Structure formats: structure tokens, C-alpha cells
mmCIF file of N, CA and C in Angstrom:
data_model
loop_
_atom_site.group_PDB
_atom_site.id
_atom_site.type_symbol
_atom_site.label_atom_id
_atom_site.label_comp_id
_atom_site.label_asym_id
_atom_site.label_seq_id
_atom_site.Cartn_x
_atom_site.Cartn_y
_atom_site.Cartn_z
ATOM 1 N N MET A 1 85.363 110.623 48.943
ATOM 2 C CA MET A 1 85.623 108.953 49.828
ATOM 3 C C MET A 1 85.246 108.100 48.945
ATOM 4 N N ASN A 2 84.700 107.215 48.239
ATOM 5 C CA ASN A 2 84.056 105.829 47.513
ATOM 6 C C ASN A 2 83.510 105.112 48.671
ATOM 7 N N HIS A 3 82.691 104.016 48.317
ATOM 8 C CA HIS A 3 82.193 103.530 49.059
ATOM 9 C C HIS A 3 83.354 102.166 49.569
ATOM 10 N N GLU A 4 84.277 101.975 48.436
ATOM 11 C CA GLU A 4 84.975 101.056 49.276
ATOM 12 C C GLU A 4 86.236 100.732 49.686
ATOM 13 N N GLN A 5 86.370 102.052 49.989
ATOM 14 C CA GLN A 5 87.661 102.936 50.531
ATOM 15 C C GLN A 5 86.749 102.756 52.134
ATOM 16 N N MET A 6 85.715 103.599 52.810
ATOM 17 C CA MET A 6 84.740 103.649 53.696
ATOM 18 C C MET A 6 84.865 102.229 54.324
ATOM 19 N N ILE A 7 85.030 100.913 53.465
ATOM 20 C CA ILE A 7 84.458 99.664 54.607
ATOM 21 C C ILE A 7 85.720 98.853 54.592
ATOM 22 N N GLN A 8 86.907 99.655 53.687
ATOM 23 C CA GLN A 8 88.283 99.611 54.080
ATOM 24 C C GLN A 8 88.704 100.009 55.712
ATOM 25 N N ASN A 9 88.026 101.238 55.496
ATOM 26 C CA ASN A 9 88.562 101.788 56.597
ATOM 27 C C ASN A 9 88.168 101.293 58.028
ATOM 28 N N LEU A 10 86.598 101.039 58.395
ATOM 29 C CA LEU A 10 85.433 100.550 58.814
ATOM 30 C C LEU A 10 86.864 99.351 59.393
ATOM 31 N N ARG A 11 86.681 97.995 58.733
ATOM 32 C CA ARG A 11 87.809 97.012 58.604
ATOM 33 C C ARG A 11 88.841 97.353 59.568
ATOM 34 N N GLU A 12 90.093 98.588 59.098
ATOM 35 C CA GLU A 12 91.256 98.671 59.967
ATOM 36 C C GLU A 12 90.745 99.119 60.931
ATOM 37 N N GLY A 13 89.522 100.139 61.191
ATOM 38 C CA GLY A 13 89.520 100.346 62.445
ATOM 39 C C GLY A 13 88.488 98.675 63.182
ATOM 40 N N GLN A 14 88.484 98.423 63.611
ATOM 41 C CA GLN A 14 87.957 97.287 63.932
ATOM 42 C C GLN A 14 89.042 96.408 63.995
ATOM 43 N N GLU A 15 90.994 95.839 63.571
ATOM 44 C CA GLU A 15 91.333 95.376 62.879
ATOM 45 C C GLU A 15 91.813 96.242 64.531
ATOM 46 N N ARG A 16 92.428 97.126 64.255
ATOM 47 C CA ARG A 16 92.956 98.518 65.471
ATOM 48 C C ARG A 16 92.059 97.838 66.888
ATOM 49 N N GLU A 17 91.083 97.989 67.059
ATOM 50 C CA GLU A 17 89.964 97.843 67.973
ATOM 51 C C GLU A 17 90.259 96.706 68.741
ATOM 52 N N THR A 18 90.042 95.710 68.311
ATOM 53 C CA THR A 18 89.936 94.086 68.287
ATOM 54 C C THR A 18 92.299 93.983 69.106
ATOM 55 N N ILE A 19 93.205 94.475 67.691
ATOM 56 C CA ILE A 19 94.826 94.420 68.651
ATOM 57 C C ILE A 19 94.355 95.356 70.433
ATOM 58 N N ARG A 20 94.043 96.012 69.794
ATOM 59 C CA ARG A 20 94.202 97.364 71.765
ATOM 60 C C ARG A 20 93.351 97.279 72.317
ATOM 61 N N ARG A 21 92.233 95.788 72.532
ATOM 62 C CA ARG A 21 91.575 95.390 73.133
ATOM 63 C C ARG A 21 92.499 94.093 73.854
ATOM 64 N N ARG A 22 92.857 93.668 73.090
ATOM 65 C CA ARG A 22 93.785 92.476 73.524
ATOM 66 C C ARG A 22 94.743 92.672 74.226
ATOM 67 N N LYS A 23 95.134 93.706 73.740
ATOM 68 C CA LYS A 23 96.623 94.106 74.593
ATOM 69 C C LYS A 23 96.076 94.430 76.442
ATOM 70 N N GLN A 24 95.030 95.472 76.098
ATOM 71 C CA GLN A 24 94.733 95.965 77.335
ATOM 72 C C GLN A 24 94.513 94.790 78.159
ATOM 73 N N GLU A 25 93.592 93.551 77.837
ATOM 74 C CA GLU A 25 93.388 92.453 78.202
ATOM 75 C C GLU A 25 94.406 91.532 79.231
ATOM 76 N N GLN A 26 95.619 91.426 78.047
ATOM 77 C CA GLN A 26 96.768 90.820 78.647
ATOM 78 C C GLN A 26 97.114 91.538 79.760
ATOM 79 N N LYS A 27 97.001 93.401 79.795
ATOM 80 C CA LYS A 27 98.024 93.861 80.901
ATOM 81 C C LYS A 27 97.185 93.581 81.744
ATOM 82 N N PHE A 28 95.829 93.405 81.252
ATOM 83 C CA PHE A 28 95.280 93.865 82.668
ATOM 84 C C PHE A 28 94.698 92.405 83.867
ATOM 85 N N TRP A 29 95.107 91.545 83.069
ATOM 86 C CA TRP A 29 95.152 90.105 83.745
ATOM 87 C C TRP A 29 96.846 89.908 84.376
ATOM 88 N N ASN A 30 97.923 90.869 83.845
ATOM 89 C CA ASN A 30 99.491 89.705 84.479
ATOM 90 C C ASN A 30 99.408 90.314 85.260
ATOM 91 N N HIS A 31 99.595 88.727 85.926
ATOM 92 C CA HIS A 31 100.413 89.165 86.854
ATOM 93 C C HIS A 31 101.179 89.000 87.460
ATOM 94 N N SER A 32 101.678 89.072 89.212
ATOM 95 C CA SER A 32 103.897 88.261 89.382
ATOM 96 C C SER A 32 103.566 86.555 89.538
ATOM 97 N N PRO A 33 104.912 86.220 89.121
ATOM 98 C CA PRO A 33 105.056 84.756 88.999
ATOM 99 C C PRO A 33 104.932 83.987 90.116
ATOM 100 N N ASP A 34 104.738 84.895 91.284
ATOM 101 C CA ASP A 34 104.657 85.459 93.156
ATOM 102 C C ASP A 34 103.660 84.613 93.120
ATOM 103 N N ILE A 35 102.490 85.130 93.073
ATOM 104 C CA ILE A 35 101.083 84.813 94.010
ATOM 105 C C ILE A 35 100.340 83.771 92.513
ATOM 106 N N ASP A 36 99.225 82.999 93.050
ATOM 107 C CA ASP A 36 99.258 81.748 92.896
ATOM 108 C C ASP A 36 97.705 81.647 92.762
ATOM 109 N N ASP A 37 96.898 82.199 93.351
ATOM 110 C CA ASP A 37 96.060 82.460 93.799
ATOM 111 C C ASP A 37 94.976 83.501 93.477
ATOM 112 N N LEU A 38 93.906 83.346 93.193
ATOM 113 C CA LEU A 38 92.556 84.379 92.691
ATOM 114 C C LEU A 38 92.631 85.936 94.197
ATOM 115 N N GLU A 39 92.828 84.940 95.169
ATOM 116 C CA GLU A 39 92.195 86.025 96.291
ATOM 117 C C GLU A 39 94.423 87.023 96.169
ATOM 118 N N GLY A 40 95.623 86.807 95.979
ATOM 119 C CA GLY A 40 96.756 88.008 95.244
ATOM 120 C C GLY A 40 95.800 88.005 94.228
ATOM 121 N N VAL A 41 95.686 87.820 93.198
ATOM 122 C CA VAL A 41 95.760 88.961 91.911
ATOM 123 C C VAL A 41 94.368 89.606 92.198
ATOM 124 N N LEU A 42 93.170 89.615 92.586
ATOM 125 C CA LEU A 42 92.635 90.572 93.285
ATOM 126 C C LEU A 42 92.486 91.716 93.927
ATOM 127 N N HIS A 43 94.193 90.905 95.216
ATOM 128 C CA HIS A 43 94.453 91.889 96.359
ATOM 129 C C HIS A 43 96.214 93.349 95.301
ATOM 130 N N GLN A 44 95.906 92.742 93.795
ATOM 131 C CA GLN A 44 96.277 94.228 93.021
ATOM 132 C C GLN A 44 96.073 94.913 92.839
ATOM 133 N N ARG A 45 95.081 94.382 91.923
ATOM 134 C CA ARG A 45 93.595 95.314 91.654
ATOM 135 C C ARG A 45 93.881 96.593 91.907
ATOM 136 N N THR A 46 93.433 97.634 91.767
ATOM 137 C CA THR A 46 92.773 99.356 92.081
ATOM 138 C C THR A 46 91.547 98.881 92.068
ATOM 139 N N LYS A 47 90.614 99.863 92.926
ATOM 140 C CA LYS A 47 89.459 99.336 93.346
ATOM 141 C C LYS A 47 88.594 100.050 92.244
ATOM 142 N N MET A 48 89.059 100.666 91.590
ATOM 143 C CA MET A 48 88.230 101.275 89.953
ATOM 144 C C MET A 48 88.173 99.686 89.348
ATOM 145 N N GLU A 49 89.596 99.573 89.411
ATOM 146 C CA GLU A 49 89.850 97.772 88.344
ATOM 147 C C GLU A 49 88.998 96.642 89.269
ATOM 148 N N LEU A 50 88.165 96.778 90.037
ATOM 149 C CA LEU A 50 87.440 95.370 90.473
ATOM 150 C C LEU A 50 86.618 96.053 90.161
ATOM 151 N N ASP A 51 86.259 97.373 90.366
ATOM 152 C CA ASP A 51 84.228 97.855 89.923
ATOM 153 C C ASP A 51 83.997 98.026 87.983
ATOM 154 N N GLU A 52 85.443 98.543 87.757
ATOM 155 C CA GLU A 52 85.307 97.345 86.399
ATOM 156 C C GLU A 52 84.679 96.366 85.557
ATOM 157 N N MET A 53 85.480 95.633 86.226
ATOM 158 C CA MET A 53 85.606 93.955 87.163
ATOM 159 C C MET A 53 83.731 93.899 86.775
ATOM 160 N N ARG A 54 83.542 94.077 88.031
ATOM 161 C CA ARG A 54 82.288 93.537 88.272
ATOM 162 C C ARG A 54 81.157 94.007 87.428
ATOM 163 N N LYS A 55 82.173 94.883 86.919
ATOM 164 C CA LYS A 55 80.112 96.161 85.999
ATOM 165 C C LYS A 55 80.109 94.785 83.780
ATOM 166 N N ASN A 56 81.768 94.814 84.393
ATOM 167 C CA ASN A 56 82.089 94.051 82.750
ATOM 168 C C ASN A 56 81.249 92.393 83.118
ATOM 169 N N PHE A 57 81.567 91.914 84.011
ATOM 170 C CA PHE A 57 81.183 90.506 84.576
ATOM 171 C C PHE A 57 79.448 90.196 84.981
ATOM 172 N N GLY A 58 79.232 91.265 85.536
ATOM 173 C CA GLY A 58 78.029 91.215 86.358
ATOM 174 C C GLY A 58 77.930 90.370 87.101
ATOM 175 N N PHE A 59 79.191 90.404 88.321
ATOM 176 C CA PHE A 59 79.344 90.058 89.299
ATOM 177 C C PHE A 59 78.408 90.659 90.493
ATOM 178 N N GLN A 60 77.824 89.948 92.162
ATOM 179 C CA GLN A 60 76.530 90.371 92.853
ATOM 180 C C GLN A 60 77.941 90.541 93.643
ATOM 181 N N GLY A 61 77.282 91.674 94.512
ATOM 182 C CA GLY A 61 77.794 91.832 95.647
ATOM 183 C C GLY A 61 79.219 91.960 96.104
ATOM 184 N N MET A 62 80.413 92.089 95.389
ATOM 185 C CA MET A 62 81.697 92.783 95.115
ATOM 186 C C MET A 62 81.586 94.136 96.076
ATOM 187 N N SER A 63 80.448 94.930 95.777
ATOM 188 C CA SER A 63 80.945 95.974 96.484
ATOM 189 C C SER A 63 81.096 96.147 97.731
ATOM 190 N N SER A 64 79.899 94.862 97.874
ATOM 191 C CA SER A 64 80.522 95.469 99.991
ATOM 192 C C SER A 64 81.129 94.460 100.234
ATOM 193 N N MET A 65 82.371 93.141 99.269
ATOM 194 C CA MET A 65 83.528 93.458 100.288
ATOM 195 C C MET A 65 85.114 93.975 100.757
ATOM 196 N N ASN A 66 85.017 93.958 101.902
ATOM 197 C CA ASN A 66 86.049 94.451 102.055
ATOM 198 C C ASN A 66 87.359 94.485 100.777
ATOM 199 N N LYS A 67 88.048 95.938 101.026
ATOM 200 C CA LYS A 67 88.999 96.376 99.697
ATOM 201 C C LYS A 67 89.748 97.060 100.368
ATOM 202 N N ARG A 68 91.580 96.696 100.358
ATOM 203 C CA ARG A 68 92.193 97.846 100.079
ATOM 204 C C ARG A 68 91.891 99.240 99.429
ATOM 205 N N THR A 69 92.853 99.902 99.952
ATOM 206 C CA THR A 69 92.904 101.765 98.991
ATOM 207 C C THR A 69 94.407 101.699 99.135
#
């Protein structure tokens, strides 16, 4: 594999990863049209999803909030 092919493969991999992340974010933030407030949207999330959100955004104190199981 030559240098140009390696660069092309890296670019294609980055593009696929960008598309994958975009789809994952769309799926994560998708919610029922009946719910129109943040509390309702957050109640739909699992503990694992809320933990990931807290870590990714650096929210403090969320782990002490009451959660549904």
C-alpha cells in the first residue's frame, strides 16, 4: 500500500466515523413528539445514557439526582 492510498483510506475512515457519530447522536436525542420539556426527555433515558451524557458534557451533581430504574 502506497502513501497516497493510506491517506485516502484514512480520509474515508474519518468520513465513515463522522457519519456514524451523527447517526448515533440523532438516535440519542430523538424523542416522542408528545414530550416538550427537558425533564420528559431525560426521563426516557436509561441510567447508562444519563451517565454518558454527564461524562461527555462535564455536568456536576447529576449522579446524585433521583433516577428511574
